[in-house]
Short mmCIF file of C-alpha atoms in Angstrom, two decimals:
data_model
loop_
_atom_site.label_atom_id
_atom_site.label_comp_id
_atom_site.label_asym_id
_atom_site.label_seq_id
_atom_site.Cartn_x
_atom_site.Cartn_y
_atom_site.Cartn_z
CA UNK U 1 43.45 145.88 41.25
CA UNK U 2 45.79 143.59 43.91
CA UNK U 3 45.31 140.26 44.12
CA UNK U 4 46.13 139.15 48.19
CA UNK U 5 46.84 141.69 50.72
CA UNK U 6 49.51 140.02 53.19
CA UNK U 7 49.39 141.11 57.09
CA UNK U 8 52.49 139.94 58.34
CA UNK U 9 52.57 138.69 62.00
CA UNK U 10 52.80 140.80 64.96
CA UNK U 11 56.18 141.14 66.35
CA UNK U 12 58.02 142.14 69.93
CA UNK U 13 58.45 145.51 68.90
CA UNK U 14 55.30 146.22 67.71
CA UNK U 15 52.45 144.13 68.76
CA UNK U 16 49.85 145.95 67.30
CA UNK U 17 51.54 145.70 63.33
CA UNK U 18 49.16 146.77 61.62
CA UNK U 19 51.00 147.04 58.01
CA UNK U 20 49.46 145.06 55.19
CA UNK U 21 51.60 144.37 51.76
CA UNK U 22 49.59 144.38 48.36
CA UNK U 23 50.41 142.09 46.24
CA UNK U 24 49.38 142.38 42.43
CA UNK U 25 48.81 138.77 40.16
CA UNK U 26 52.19 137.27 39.41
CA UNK U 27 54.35 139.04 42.45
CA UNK U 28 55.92 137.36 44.88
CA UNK U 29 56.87 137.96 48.58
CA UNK U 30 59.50 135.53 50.15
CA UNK U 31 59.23 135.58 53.70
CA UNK U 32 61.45 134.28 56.79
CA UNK U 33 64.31 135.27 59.40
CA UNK U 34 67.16 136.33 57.30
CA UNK U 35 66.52 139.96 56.09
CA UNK U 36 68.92 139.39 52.98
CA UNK U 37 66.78 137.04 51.27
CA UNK U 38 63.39 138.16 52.36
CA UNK U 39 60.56 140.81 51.34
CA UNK U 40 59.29 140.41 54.91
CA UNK U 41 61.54 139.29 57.75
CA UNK U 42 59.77 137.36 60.59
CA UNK U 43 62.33 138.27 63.64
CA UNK U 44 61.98 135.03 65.66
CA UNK U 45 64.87 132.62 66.60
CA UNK U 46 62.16 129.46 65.66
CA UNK U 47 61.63 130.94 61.74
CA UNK U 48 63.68 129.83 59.34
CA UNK U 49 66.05 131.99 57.55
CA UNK U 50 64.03 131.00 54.37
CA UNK U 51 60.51 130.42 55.58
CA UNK U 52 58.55 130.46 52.50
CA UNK U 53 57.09 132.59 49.20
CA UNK U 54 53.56 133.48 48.50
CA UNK U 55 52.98 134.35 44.81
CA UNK U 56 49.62 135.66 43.99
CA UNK U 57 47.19 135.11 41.06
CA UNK U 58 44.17 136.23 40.04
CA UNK U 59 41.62 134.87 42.07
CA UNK U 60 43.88 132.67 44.67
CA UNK U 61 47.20 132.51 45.67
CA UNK U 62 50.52 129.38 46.02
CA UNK U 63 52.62 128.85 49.04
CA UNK U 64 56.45 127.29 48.91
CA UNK U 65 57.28 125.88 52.13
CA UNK U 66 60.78 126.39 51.84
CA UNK U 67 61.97 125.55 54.89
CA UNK U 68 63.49 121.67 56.10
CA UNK U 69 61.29 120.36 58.81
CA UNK U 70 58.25 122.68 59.71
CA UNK U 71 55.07 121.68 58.42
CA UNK U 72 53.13 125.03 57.71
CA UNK U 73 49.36 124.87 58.29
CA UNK U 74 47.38 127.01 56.16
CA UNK U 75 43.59 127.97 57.79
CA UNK U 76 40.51 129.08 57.03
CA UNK U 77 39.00 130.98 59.97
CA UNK U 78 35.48 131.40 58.08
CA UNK U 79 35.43 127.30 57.75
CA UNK U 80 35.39 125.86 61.30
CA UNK U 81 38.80 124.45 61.07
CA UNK U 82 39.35 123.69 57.34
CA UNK U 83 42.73 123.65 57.11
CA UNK U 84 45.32 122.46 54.51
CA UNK U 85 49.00 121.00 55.71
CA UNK U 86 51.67 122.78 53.26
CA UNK U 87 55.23 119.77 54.10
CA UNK U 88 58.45 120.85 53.94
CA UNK U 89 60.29 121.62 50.70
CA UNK U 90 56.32 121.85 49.08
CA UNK U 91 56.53 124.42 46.33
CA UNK U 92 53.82 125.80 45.18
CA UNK U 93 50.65 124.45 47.15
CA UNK U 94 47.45 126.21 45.80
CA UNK U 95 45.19 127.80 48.16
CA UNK U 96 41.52 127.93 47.67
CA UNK U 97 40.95 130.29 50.58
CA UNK U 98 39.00 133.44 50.34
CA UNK U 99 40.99 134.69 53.79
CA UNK U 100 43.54 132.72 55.00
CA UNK U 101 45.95 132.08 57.72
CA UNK U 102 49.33 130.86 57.25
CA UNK U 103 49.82 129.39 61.07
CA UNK U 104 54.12 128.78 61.60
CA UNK U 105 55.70 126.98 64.09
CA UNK U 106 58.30 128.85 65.88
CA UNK U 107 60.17 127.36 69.11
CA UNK U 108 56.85 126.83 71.12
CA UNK U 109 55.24 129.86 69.42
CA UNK U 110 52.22 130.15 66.50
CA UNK U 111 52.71 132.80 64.64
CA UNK U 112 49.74 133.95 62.80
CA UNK U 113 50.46 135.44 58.61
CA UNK U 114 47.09 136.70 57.37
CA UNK U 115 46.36 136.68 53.42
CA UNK U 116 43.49 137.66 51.63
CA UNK U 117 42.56 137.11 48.18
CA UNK U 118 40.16 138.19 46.33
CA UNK U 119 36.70 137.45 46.23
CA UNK U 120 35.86 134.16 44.07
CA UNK U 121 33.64 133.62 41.23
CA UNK U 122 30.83 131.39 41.14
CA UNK U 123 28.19 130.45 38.60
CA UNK U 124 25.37 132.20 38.22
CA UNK U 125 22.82 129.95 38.71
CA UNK U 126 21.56 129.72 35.46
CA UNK U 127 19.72 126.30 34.78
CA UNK U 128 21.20 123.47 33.80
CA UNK U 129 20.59 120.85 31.32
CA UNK U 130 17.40 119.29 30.86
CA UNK U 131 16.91 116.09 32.90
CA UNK U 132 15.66 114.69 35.92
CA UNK U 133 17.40 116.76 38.75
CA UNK U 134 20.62 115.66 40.76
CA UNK U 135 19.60 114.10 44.29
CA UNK U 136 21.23 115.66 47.18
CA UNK U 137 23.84 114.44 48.71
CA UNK U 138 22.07 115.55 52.22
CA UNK U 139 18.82 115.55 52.66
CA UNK U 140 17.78 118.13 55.70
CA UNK U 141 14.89 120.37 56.27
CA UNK U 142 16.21 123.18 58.27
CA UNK U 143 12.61 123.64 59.37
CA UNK U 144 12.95 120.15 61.79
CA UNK U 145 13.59 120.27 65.18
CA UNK U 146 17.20 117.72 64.39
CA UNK U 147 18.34 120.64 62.37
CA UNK U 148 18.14 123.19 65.33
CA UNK U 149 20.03 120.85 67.21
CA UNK U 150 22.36 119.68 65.05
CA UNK U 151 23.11 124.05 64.42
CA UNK U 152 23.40 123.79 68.43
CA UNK U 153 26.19 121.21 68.13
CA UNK U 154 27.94 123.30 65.31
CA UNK U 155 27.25 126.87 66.96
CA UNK U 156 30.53 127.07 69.01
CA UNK U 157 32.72 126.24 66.27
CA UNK U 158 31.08 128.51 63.69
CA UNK U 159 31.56 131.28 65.76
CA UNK U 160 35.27 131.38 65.15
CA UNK U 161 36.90 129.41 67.42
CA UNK U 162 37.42 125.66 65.49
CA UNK U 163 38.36 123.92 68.29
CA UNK U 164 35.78 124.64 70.89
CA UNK U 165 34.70 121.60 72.61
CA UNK U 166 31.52 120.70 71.59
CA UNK U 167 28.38 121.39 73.85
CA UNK U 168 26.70 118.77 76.18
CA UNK U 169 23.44 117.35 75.83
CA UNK U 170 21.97 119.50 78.46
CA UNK U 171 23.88 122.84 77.26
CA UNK U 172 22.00 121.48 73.96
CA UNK U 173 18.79 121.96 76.05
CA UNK U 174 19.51 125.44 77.59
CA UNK U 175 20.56 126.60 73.80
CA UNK U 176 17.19 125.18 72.38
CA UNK U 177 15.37 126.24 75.15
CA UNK U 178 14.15 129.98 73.65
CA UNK U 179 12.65 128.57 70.31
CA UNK U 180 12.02 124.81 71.91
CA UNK U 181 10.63 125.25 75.44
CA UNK U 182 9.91 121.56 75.61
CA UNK U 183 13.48 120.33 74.91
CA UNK U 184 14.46 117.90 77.13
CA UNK U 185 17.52 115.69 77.43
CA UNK U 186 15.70 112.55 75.71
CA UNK U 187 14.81 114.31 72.78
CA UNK U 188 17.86 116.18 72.47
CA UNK U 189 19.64 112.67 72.42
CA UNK U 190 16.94 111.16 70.18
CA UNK U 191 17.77 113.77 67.55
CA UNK U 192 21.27 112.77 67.79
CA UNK U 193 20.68 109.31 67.47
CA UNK U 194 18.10 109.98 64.49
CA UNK U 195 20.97 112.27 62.85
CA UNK U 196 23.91 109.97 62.99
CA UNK U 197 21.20 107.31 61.02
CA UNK U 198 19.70 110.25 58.77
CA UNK U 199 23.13 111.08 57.19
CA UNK U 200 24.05 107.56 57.24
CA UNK U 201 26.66 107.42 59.69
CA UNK U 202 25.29 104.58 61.07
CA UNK U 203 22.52 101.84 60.23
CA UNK U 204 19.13 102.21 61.08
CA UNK U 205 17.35 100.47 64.05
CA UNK U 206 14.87 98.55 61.58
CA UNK U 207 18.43 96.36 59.61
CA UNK U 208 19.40 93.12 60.45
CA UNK U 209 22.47 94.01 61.49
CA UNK U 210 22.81 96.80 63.64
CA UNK U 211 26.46 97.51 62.84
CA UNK U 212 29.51 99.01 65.76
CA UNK U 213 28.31 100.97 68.23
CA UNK U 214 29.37 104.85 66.93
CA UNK U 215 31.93 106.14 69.24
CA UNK U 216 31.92 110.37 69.23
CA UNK U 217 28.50 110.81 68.05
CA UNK U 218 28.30 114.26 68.45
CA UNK U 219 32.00 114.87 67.11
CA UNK U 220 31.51 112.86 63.78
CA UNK U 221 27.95 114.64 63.27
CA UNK U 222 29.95 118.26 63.36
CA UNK U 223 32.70 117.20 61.41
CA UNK U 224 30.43 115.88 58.80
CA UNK U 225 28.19 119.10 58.86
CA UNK U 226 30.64 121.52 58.59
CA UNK U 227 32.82 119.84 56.19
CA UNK U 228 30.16 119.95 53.91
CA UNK U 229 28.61 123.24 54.59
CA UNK U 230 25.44 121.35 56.10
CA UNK U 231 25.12 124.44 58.83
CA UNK U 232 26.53 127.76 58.27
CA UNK U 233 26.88 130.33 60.45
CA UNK U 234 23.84 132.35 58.70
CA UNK U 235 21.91 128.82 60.04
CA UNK U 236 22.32 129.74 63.46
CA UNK U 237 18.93 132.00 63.03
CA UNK U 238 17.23 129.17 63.89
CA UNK U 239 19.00 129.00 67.44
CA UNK U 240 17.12 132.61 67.92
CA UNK U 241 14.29 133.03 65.27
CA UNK U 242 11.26 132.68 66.32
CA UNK U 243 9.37 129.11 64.96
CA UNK U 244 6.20 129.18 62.83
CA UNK U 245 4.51 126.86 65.22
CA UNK U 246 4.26 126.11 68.86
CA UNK U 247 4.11 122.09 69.52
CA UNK U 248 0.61 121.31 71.17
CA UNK U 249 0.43 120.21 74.59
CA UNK U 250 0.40 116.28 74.58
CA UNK U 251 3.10 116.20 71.46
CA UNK U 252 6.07 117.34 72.88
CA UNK U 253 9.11 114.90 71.87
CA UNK U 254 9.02 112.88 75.22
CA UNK U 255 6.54 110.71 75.22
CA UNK U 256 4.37 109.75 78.56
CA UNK U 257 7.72 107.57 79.67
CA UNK U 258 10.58 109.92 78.59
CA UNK U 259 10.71 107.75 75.26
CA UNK U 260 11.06 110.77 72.46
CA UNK U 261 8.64 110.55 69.63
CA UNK U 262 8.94 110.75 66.04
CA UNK U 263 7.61 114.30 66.41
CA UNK U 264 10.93 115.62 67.62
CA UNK U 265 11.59 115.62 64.20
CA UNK U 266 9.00 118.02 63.25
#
């Protein structure tokens, strides 16, 4: 069985490269410009002549930066922009990735070298010891209306492109709009706000001290949530599904002077 199968980056003379290397636990494939010292030569003027080496093993795989002064970035297109930065002269960087890609720097260009490894192991969720269970590090309900919106915020960047900007209030609203007909632009913000104090990125509004005003709400929200795995891209359902209940007439999240209620928690 291989470990990684490599799919080198597509080239001038053939755009649509479509030829994948295998690489078995323990081999090795150098890559760069110079087709002396190289298992796969990367014909651009910006690569250096001895780019790098991947070596594979069983259930990930290393990367030697081998070049001078290119940082290579290494990411994973499944995580929203989780990324790792491999330096120059770095030998050996482990990479956790499940698919990966290898971005290089090349005289203006990015050129994309696609790896995947294997599928990993995980436990299989056979209980623990006894004891008083671990609290969570996050505490959400995905059935509350701040999760749906908080999945709105994270949508664009879980659907493969990790550096969409992140939607506005009111695109919030439209996006809510099929499974939360009384969204508004109050309670979408109140949700926010309720968020950022929920996952403790800021104090609540009952402390002394209210602590620095949080500059790029939204942006520190996503980055937590998706760092963390708070919102996946299977979460998104709830962006479509439809909800158990309906809220009643007279309990909508704005209350009778656009003030959003507690219940836009609900």
């Amino acid at each position: 069985m291989y470990s990684i199968i490599v799919v080198p980056p597509p080239t001038t003379e053939d755009e649509r490269n479509s030829a994948q290397i295998r690489l078995a636990p323990g081999d090795r494939l150098a890559f760069g410009r110079s087709a002396g010292d190289n298992d796969l030569v990367i014909r651009h003027d910006g690569v250096s002549r001895r780019a790098g080496r991947i070596t594979a093993h069983g259930a990930f795989w290393i990367l030697s930066n081998l070049s001078t002064r290119q940082t290579y970035v290494v990411e994973n297109p499944e995580g929203a922009g989780e990324h790792i930065k491999v330096g120059p002269g770095r030998l050996d960087a482990p990479i956790p990735f499940e698919f990966s890609r290898i971005v290089l720097p090349a005289a203006g260009d990015l050129l994309p070298i696609e790896v995947w490894a294997p599928r990993h192991d995980y436990l299989d969720g056979a209980d623990g010891p006894d004891g008083e269970p671990t609290a969570p590090a996050f505490s959400v309900d995905r059935a509350k209306r701040y999760f749906a919106v908080l999945a709105a915020l994270c949508e664009p960047r879980l659907r493969g492109d990790p550096h969409a900007p992140l939607p506005t209030v009111d695109q919030v609203v439209d996006r809510l709009r099929p499974v939360w007909p009384a969204a508004s632009r109050a309670s979408v913000q109140w949700n926010i706000d309720y968020l950022a104090v929920k996952l403790r990125l800021k104090p609540g509004p009952d402390t002394a001290d209210t602590g620095p005003r949080l500059n790029g709400k939204k942006e520190t929200l996503v980055s937590l949530a998706l760092r963390f795995d708070l919102v996946r891209e299977t979460d998104l359902t709830v962006l479509s599904a439809p909800r158990g209940t309906t809220v009643p007439a007279g309990h909508e999240a704005d209350g009778a002077h656009g003030a959003p209620r507690p219940e836009a928690t609900r």
